[in-house]
Coordinates of C-alpha atoms in Angstrom, one line a residue:
X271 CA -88.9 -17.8 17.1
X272 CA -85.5 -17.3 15.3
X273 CA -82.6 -18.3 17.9
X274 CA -80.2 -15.7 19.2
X275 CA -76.8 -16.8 17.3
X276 CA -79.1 -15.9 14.0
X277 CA -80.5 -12.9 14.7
X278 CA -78.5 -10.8 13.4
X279 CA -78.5 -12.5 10.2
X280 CA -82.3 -11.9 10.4
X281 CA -84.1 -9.4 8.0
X282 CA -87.1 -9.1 10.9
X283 CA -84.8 -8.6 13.9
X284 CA -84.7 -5.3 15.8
X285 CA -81.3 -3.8 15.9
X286 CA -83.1 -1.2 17.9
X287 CA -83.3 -3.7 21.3
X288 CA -80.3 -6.1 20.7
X289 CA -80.4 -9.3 23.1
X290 CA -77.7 -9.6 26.1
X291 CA -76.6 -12.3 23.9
X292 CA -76.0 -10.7 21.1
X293 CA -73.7 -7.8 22.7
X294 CA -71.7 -9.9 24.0
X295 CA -70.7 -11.6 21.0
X296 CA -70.9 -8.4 19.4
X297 CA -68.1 -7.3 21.9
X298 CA -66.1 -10.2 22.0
X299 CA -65.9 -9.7 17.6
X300 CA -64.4 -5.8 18.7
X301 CA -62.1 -7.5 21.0
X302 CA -61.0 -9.7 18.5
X303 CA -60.8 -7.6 16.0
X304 CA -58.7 -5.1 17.9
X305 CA -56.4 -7.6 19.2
X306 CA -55.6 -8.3 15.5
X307 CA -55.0 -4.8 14.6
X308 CA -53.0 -4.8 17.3
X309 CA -51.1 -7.7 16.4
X310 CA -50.6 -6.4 12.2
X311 CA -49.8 -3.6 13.4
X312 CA -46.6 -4.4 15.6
X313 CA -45.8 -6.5 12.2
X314 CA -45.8 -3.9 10.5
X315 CA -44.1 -1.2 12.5
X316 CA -41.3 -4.1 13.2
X317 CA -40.6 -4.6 9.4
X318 CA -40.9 -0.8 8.8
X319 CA -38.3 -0.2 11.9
X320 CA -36.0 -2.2 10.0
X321 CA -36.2 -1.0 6.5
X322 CA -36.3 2.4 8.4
X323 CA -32.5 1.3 10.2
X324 CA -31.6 -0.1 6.7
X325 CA -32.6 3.1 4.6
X326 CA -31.0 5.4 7.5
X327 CA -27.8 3.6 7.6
X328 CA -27.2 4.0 4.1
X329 CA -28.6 8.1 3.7
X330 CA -26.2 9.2 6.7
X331 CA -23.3 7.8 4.2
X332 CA -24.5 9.5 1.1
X333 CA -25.1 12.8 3.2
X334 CA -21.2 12.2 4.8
X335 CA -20.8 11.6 1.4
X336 CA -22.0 14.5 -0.2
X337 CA -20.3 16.7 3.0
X338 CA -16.7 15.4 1.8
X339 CA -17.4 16.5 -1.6
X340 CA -18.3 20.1 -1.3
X341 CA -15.6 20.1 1.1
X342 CA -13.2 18.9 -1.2
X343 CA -14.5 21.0 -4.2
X344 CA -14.1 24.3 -2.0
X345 CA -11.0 23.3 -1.0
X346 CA -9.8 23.1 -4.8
X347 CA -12.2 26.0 -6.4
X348 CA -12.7 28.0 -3.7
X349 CA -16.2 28.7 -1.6
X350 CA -19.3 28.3 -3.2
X351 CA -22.9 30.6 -3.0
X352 CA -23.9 28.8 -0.7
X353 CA -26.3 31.4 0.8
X354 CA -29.7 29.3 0.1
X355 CA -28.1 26.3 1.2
X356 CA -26.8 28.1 4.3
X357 CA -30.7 29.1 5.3
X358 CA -31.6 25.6 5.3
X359 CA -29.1 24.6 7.6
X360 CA -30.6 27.6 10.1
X361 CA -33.4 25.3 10.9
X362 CA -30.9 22.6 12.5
X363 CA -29.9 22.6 16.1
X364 CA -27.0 20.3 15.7
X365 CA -23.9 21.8 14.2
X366 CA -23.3 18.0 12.1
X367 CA -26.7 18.5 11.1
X368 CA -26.4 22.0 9.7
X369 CA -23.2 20.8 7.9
X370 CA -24.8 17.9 6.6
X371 CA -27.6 20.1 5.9
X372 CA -25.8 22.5 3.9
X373 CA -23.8 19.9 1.8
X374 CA -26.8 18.0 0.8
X375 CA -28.4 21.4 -0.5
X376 CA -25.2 22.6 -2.5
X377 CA -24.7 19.2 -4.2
X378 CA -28.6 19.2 -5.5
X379 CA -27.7 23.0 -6.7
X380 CA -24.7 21.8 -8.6
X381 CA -26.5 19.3 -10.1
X382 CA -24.1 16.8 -8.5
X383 CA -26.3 13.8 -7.3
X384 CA -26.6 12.7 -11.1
X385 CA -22.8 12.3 -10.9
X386 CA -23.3 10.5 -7.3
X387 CA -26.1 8.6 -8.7
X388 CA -24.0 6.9 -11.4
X389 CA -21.1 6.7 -9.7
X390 CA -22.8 4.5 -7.2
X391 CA -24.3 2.2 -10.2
X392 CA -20.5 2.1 -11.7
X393 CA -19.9 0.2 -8.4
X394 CA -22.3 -1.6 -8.4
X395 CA -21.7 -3.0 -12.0
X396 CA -17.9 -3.7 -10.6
X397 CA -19.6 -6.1 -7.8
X398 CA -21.5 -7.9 -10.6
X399 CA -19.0 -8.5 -12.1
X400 CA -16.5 -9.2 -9.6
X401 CA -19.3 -12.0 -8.5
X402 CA -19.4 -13.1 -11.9
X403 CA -16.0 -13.8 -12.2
X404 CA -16.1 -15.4 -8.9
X405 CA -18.4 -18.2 -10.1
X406 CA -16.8 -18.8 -12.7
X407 CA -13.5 -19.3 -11.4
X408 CA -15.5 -21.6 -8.8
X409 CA -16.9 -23.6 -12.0
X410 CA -13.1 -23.7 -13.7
X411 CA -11.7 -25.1 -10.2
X412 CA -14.2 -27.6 -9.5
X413 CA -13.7 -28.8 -13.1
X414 CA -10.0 -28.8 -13.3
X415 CA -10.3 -30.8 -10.1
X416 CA -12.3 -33.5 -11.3
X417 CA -12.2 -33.3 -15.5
X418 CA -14.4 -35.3 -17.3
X419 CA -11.9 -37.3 -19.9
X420 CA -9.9 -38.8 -16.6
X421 CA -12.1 -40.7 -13.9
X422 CA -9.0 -40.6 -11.4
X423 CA -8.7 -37.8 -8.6
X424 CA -5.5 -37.5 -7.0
X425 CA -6.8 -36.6 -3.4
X426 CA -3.4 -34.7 -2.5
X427 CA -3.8 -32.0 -5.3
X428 CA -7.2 -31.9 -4.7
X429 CA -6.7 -30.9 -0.9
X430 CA -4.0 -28.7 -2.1
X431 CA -5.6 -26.5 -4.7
X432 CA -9.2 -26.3 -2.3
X433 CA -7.5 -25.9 1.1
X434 CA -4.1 -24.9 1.1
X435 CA -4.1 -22.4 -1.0
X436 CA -7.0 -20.9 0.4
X437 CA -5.7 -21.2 3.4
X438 CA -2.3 -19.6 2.4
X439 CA -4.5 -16.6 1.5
X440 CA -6.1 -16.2 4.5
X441 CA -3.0 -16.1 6.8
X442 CA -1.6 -13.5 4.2
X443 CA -4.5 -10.9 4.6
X444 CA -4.2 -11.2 8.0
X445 CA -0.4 -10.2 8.2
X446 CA -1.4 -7.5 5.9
X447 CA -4.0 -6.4 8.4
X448 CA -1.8 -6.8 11.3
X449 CA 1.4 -5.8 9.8
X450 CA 0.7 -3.5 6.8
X451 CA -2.4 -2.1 8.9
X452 CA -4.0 -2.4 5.3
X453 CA -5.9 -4.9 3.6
X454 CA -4.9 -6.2 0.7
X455 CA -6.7 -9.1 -1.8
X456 CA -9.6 -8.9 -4.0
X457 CA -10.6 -5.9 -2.8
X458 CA -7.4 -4.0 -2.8
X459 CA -6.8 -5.0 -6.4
X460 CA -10.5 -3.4 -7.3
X461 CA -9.7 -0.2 -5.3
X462 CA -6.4 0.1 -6.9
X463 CA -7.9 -0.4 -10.8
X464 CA -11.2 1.5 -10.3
X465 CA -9.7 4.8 -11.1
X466 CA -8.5 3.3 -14.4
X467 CA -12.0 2.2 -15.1
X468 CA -13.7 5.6 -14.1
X469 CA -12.8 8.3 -17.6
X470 CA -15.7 11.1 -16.9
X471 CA -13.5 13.9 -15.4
X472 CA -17.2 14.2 -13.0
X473 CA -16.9 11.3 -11.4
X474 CA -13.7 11.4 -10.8
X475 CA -13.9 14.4 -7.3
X476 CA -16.8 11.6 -6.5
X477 CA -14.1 8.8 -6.4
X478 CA -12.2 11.1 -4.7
X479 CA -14.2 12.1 -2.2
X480 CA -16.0 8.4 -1.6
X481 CA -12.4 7.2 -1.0
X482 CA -11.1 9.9 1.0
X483 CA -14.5 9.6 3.2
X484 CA -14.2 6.0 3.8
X485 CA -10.3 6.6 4.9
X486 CA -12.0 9.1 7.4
X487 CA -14.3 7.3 9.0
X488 CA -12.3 3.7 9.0
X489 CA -14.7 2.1 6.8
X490 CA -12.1 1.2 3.8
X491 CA -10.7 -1.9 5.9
X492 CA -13.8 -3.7 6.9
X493 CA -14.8 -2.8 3.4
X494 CA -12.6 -4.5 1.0
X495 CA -12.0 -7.3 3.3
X496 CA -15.6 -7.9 3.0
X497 CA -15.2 -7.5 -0.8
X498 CA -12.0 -10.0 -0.6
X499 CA -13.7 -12.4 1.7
X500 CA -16.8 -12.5 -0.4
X501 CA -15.3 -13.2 -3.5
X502 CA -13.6 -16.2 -1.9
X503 CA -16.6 -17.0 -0.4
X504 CA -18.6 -17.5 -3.4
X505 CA -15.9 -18.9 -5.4
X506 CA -15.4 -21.4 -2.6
X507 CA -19.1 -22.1 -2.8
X508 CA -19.7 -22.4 -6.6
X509 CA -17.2 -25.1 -6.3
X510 CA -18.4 -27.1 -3.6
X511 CA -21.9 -26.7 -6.1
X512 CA -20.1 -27.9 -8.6
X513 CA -18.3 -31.0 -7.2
X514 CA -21.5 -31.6 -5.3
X515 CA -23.2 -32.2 -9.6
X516 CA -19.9 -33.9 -10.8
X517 CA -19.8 -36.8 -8.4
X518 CA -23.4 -37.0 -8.4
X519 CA -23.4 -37.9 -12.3
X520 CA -19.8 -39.0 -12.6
X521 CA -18.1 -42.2 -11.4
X522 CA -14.5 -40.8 -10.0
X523 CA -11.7 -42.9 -8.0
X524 CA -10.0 -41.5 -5.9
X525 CA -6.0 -42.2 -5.3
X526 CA -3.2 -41.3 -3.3
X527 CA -0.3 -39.8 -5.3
X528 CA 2.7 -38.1 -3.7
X529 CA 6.8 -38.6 -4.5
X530 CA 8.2 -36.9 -1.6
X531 CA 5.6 -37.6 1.5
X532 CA 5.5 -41.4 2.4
X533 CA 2.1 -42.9 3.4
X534 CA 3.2 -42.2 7.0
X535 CA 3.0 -38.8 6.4
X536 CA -0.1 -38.2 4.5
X537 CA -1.9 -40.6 7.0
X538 CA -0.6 -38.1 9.5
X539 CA -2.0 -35.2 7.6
X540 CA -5.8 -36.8 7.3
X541 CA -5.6 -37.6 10.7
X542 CA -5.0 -33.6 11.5
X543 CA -7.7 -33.1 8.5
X544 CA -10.6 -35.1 10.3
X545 CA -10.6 -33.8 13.7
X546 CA -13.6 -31.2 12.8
X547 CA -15.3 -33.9 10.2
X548 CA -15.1 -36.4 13.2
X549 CA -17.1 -34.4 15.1
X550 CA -19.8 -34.6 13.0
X551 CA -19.4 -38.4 12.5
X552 CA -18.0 -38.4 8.8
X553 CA -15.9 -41.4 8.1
X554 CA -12.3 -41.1 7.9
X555 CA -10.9 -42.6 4.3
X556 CA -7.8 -45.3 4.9
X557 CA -4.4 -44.2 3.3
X558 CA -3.3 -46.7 0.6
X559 CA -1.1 -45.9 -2.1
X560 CA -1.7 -47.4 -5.1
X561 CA -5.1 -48.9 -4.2
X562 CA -8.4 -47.6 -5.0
X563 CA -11.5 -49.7 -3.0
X564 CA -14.7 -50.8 -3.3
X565 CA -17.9 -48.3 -4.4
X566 CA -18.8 -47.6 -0.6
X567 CA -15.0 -46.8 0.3
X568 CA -14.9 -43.9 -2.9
X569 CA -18.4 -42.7 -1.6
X570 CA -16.9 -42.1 1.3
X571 CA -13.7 -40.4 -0.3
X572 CA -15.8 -38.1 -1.6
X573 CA -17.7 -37.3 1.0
X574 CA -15.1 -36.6 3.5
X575 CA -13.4 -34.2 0.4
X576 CA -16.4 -32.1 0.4
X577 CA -16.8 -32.0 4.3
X578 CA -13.2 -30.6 4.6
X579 CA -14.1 -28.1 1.8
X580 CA -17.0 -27.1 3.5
X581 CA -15.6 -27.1 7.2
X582 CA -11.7 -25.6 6.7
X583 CA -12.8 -23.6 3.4
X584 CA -16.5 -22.0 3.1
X585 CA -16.9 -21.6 6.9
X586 CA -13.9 -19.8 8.1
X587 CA -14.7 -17.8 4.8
X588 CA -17.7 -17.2 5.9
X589 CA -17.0 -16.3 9.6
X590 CA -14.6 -13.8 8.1
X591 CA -17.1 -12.2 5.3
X592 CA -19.9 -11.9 8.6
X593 CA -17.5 -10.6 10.8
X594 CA -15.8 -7.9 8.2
X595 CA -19.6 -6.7 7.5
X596 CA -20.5 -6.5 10.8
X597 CA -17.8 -4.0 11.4
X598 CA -18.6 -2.1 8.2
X599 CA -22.2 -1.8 9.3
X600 CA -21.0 -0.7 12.5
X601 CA -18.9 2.2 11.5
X602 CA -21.8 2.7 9.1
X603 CA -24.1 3.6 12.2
X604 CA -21.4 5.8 13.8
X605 CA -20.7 8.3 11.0
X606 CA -18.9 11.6 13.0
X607 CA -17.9 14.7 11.3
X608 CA -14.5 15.3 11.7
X609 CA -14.1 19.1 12.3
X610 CA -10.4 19.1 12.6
X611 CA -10.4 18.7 8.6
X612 CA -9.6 21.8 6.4
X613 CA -12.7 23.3 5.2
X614 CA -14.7 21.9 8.3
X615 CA -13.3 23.9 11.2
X616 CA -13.9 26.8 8.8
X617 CA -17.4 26.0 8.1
X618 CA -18.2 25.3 12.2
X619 CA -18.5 29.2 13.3
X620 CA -19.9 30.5 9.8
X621 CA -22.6 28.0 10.5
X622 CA -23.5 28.7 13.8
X623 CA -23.3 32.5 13.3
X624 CA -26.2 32.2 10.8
X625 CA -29.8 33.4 11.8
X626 CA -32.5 30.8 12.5
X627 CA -35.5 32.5 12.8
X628 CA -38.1 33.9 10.3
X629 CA -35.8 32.5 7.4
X630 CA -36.6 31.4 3.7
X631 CA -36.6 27.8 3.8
X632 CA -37.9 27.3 0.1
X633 CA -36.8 25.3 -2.3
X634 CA -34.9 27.0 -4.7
X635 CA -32.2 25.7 -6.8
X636 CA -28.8 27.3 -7.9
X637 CA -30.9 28.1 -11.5
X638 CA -32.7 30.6 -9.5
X639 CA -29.7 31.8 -7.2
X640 CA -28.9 35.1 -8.7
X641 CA -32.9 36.5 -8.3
X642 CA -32.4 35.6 -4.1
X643 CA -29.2 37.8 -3.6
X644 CA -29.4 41.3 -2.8
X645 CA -26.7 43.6 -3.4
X646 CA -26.7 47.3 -1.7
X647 CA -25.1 50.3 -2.7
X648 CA -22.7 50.1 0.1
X649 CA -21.4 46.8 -1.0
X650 CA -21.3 47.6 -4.6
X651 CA -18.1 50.0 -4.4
X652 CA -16.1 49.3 -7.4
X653 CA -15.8 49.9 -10.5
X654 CA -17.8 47.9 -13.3
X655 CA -16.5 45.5 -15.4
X656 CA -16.9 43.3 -17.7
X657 CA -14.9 39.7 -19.5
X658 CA -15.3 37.4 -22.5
X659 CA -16.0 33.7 -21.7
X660 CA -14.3 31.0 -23.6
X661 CA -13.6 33.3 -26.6
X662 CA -10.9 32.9 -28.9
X663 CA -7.4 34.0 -28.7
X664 CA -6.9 35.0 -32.2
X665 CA -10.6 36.7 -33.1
X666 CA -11.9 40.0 -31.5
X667 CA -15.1 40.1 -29.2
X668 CA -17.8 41.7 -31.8
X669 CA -19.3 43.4 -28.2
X670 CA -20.0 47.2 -27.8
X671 CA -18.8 47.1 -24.1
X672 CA -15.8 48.2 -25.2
X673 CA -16.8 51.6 -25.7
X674 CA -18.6 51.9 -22.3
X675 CA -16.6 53.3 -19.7
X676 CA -16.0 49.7 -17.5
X677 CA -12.5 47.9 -17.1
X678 CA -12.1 45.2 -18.6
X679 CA -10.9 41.9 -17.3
X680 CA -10.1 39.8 -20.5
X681 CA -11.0 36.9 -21.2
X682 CA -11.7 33.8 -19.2
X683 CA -11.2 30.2 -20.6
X684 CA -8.9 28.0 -17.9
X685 CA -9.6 27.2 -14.6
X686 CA -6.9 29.4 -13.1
X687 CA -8.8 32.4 -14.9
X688 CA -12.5 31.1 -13.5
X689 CA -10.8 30.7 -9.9
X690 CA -9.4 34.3 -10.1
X691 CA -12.4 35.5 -11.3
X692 CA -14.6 34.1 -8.9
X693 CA -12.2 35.1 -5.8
X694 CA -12.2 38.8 -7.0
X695 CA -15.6 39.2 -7.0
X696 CA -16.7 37.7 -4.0
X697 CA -13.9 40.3 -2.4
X698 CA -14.7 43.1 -4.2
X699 CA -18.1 43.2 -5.3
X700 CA -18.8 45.1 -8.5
X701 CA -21.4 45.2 -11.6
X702 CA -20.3 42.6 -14.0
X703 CA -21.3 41.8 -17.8
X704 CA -20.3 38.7 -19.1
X705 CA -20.0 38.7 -23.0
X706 CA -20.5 34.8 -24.2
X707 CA -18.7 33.3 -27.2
X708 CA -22.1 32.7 -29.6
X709 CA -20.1 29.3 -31.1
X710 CA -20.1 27.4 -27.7
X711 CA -22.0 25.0 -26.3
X712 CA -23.7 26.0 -23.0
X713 CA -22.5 23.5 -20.5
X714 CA -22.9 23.0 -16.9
X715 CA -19.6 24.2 -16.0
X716 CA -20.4 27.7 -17.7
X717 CA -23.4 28.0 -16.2
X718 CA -22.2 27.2 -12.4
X719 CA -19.3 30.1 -13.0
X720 CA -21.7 32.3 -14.0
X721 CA -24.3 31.5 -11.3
X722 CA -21.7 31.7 -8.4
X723 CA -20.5 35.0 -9.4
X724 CA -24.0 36.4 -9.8
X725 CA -24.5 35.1 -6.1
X726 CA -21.7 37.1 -4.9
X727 CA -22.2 40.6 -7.6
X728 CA -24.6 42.0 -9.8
X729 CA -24.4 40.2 -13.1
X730 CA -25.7 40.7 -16.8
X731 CA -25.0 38.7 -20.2
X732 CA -23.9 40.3 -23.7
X733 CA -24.3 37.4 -26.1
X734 CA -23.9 38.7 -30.0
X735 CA -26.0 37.6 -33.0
X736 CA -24.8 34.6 -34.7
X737 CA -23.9 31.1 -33.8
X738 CA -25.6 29.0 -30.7
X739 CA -27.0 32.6 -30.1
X740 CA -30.3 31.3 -29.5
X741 CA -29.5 28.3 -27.3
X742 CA -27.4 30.1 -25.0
X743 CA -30.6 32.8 -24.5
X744 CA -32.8 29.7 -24.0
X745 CA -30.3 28.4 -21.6
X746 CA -29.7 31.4 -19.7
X747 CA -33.6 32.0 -19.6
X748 CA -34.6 28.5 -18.2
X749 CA -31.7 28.0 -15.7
X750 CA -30.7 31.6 -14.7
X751 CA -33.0 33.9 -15.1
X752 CA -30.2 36.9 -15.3
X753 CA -30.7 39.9 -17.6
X754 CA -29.8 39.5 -21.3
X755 CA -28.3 42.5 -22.8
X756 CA -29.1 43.5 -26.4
X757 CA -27.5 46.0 -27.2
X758 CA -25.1 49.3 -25.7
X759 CA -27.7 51.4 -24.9
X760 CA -29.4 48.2 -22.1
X761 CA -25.8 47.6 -20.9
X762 CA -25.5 51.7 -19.9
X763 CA -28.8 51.7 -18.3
X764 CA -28.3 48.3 -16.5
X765 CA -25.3 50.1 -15.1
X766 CA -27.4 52.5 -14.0
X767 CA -30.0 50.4 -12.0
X768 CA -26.9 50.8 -9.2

């Protein structure tokens, strides 16, 4: 007879009639089993929450972020087609939400998350390096502290250059704070040279805007003080490392050297010093000039050096770097809009005035933005025109559209001329042909103009034979999708598709 705990193991058993035995264990496995999926489970869902409040934190700045730049760039070039954008904001109940909504969409259109993207890695090189510099400015302390070719440590200047002046530093950034209502330090100083450091005219509204957000919401203090306390932090730390390794495998003495304090004094002054190292039951060192002790006394020196480092330098460093991030994260999780800025309040009617329901919520980019706008005949009620793009003072368009009976609006080459251009025709509406210069380049600024005024009017492009012909029909093809005119005889019955 095979016994019960081996039944189930058992080729000749009948799972048909299991024993009483057997279903209990069989249940007890489930329950175990299910408590432990239970238990990885809440593991799981516990680490996720917290990547989850991580990861949200840091997207409710970028979309903030992305929020103060088309506000800004509106604000400086006027309002952009924005009517895809404005669609997908429909589907949000919350007004912040449709903003947010809408500024996340524009700044994919306008191809400006790139820009955001390395903007964002340019700060993060600055940290590296800011930390690099930090260690080794820790290293160069420690060592000009205790140098190798002289054995003897002066324990005043060493006091001096890792406490006092660290402590010096401290009380001034918080008089700037408290007087100045600014911060100043490490931070400050990086603020005030990372426009120098930033040349690409692109990044520079993304500086802007990242500033002028962080101004808004009362991040920028908590910020850089967390940047200034950091870098002092690690400096701090690197050289507590560092004398940690040099009187490990050095042999120092340590002496008392002053010319205006008398031992009195500096007895006084490591008396004052040891109150928090005596709570933790380091040894207090004996003040004699001139006289330099036995092995255990210097072991003790040194010690005692290092606990004061530690206990006046790295921890109120480090109290200050927590508490200064705490705040930052803080502010981070209470990101508002602030509707009383210009091009906000604006935005806050528009956006609730826009229809919700049965809308065209599909992902379609500003390449594709002229093909979703409709223009009817009751709109339409000017004249035609037409204007050269970037074309050379001195030379003559080689365009038939001269001869067609549209005014002209001349050429269009500086940014006063592309503002004026795209304010007309989003207040008077009209059929426009736009005759490209064949010998530029198609960039992404020429593009966007002609993509927002296609958004607001009926648009077609003249580009003659010769030059970068080809690429700018390639171009217009793959990110447009606007009509290419050939010749006069298209142009006239273009204009006559309206």
């Amino acid at each position: 007879m095979i016994p019960p705990h081996r039944q189930r193991f058992s080729l000749t058993t009948s799972y048909n009639k299991p024993t009483r035995l057997s279903t209990k264990r069989k249940r007890k496995d489930e329950i175990a089993l299910s408590v432990l999926c239970c238990n990885r489970a809440r593991r799981c869902m516990t680490q996720m929450s917290n990547r989850t409040h991580q990861t949200t934190t840091e997207g409710q700045f970028l979309r903030h972020w992305q929020a103060e730049i088309i506000r800004q760039r509106e604000l400086h070039w006027g309002p952009v087609a924005d009517d895809a954008a404005r669609r997908m904001a429909a589907t949000c109940s919350n007004p912040d939400d449709k903003l947010l909504t809408r500024a996340a969409r524009l700044c994919h259109d306008l191809a400006l998350d790139n820009d955001i993207q390395r903007y964002r890695r340019l700060l993060a090189l600055a940290l590296s390096l800011l930390a690099l510099l930090a260690v080794i400015s820790g290293i160069t302390l420690a060592s000009s502290i205790s140098p190798q070719h002289a054995r003897t440590i002066s324990l005043l200047d060493a006091m001096i250059a890792l406490l006092l002046i660290n402590t010096l530093l401290m009380i001034a950034w918080a008089a700037g704070i408290l007087i100045r209502g600014k911060p100043g330090g490490i931070g400050a100083w990086v603020l005030h040279y990372l426009p120098g450091v930033v040349r690409s005219p692109s990044l520079l509204p993304i500086m802007q805007a990242h500033t002028s957000l962080a101004l808004h919401q009362g991040l920028m203090r908590p910020t850089l003080s967390a940047v200034t306390h950091g870098f002092w932090l690690l400096l701090l730390a690197t050289t507590f490392v560092t004398l940690v390794i040099r009187f490990i495998g050095f042999d120092y003495q340590f002496v008392w050297r002053t010319t205006l304090l008398s031992e009195t004094n500096v007895a006084t002054l490591v008396d004052v010093l040891h109150i928090v190292p005596g709570l933790f039951a380091f040894e207090q060192p004996l003040v004699t000039f001139g006289a330099t002790g036995d092995a255990a006394s210097q072991r003790a020196i040194a010690i005692w050096l290092l606990a004061c480092l530690f206990f006046y330098a790295i921890v109120p460093r480090a109290l200050l770097f927590i508490g200064c991030d705490l705040y930052r994260r803080y502010r981070l999780a209470h990101l508002k809009v602030n509707w009383q800025l210009a091009g906000f309040s604006e935005l806050r009617e528009q956006l609730a005035n826009v229809p919700s329901a049965d809308t065209d919520t599909s992902d379609n980019s500003i390449k594709v933005l002229p093909t979703q706008t409709t223009h009817h005949h009751s709109v339409i009620n000017s004249d035609p025109a037409w204007f050269t793009l970037e074309w050379p003072a001195n030379e003559a368009p080689e365009t038939p559209l001269a001869e067609l009976p549209i005014t002209p609006l001349g050429n269009v080459s500086s940014r006063e001329e592309r503002q004026q251009l795209l304010t007309g025709s989003a207040r008077h509406p009209r059929q426009i042909i736009a005759a490209i210069n064949p010998d530029l380049t198609p960039d992404r600024g020429s593009l966007r103009l002609l993509a927002e005024i296609s958004s607001h009017c009926p648009l077609a492009l003249f580009v003659p034979q010769g030059g970068r012909t080809q690429l700018w029909r390639d171009s217009l093809d793959e990110h447009l999708k606007l009509p290419v005119l050939q010749n006069k005889e298209e142009a006239e019955a273009w204009l006559r598709t309206l």
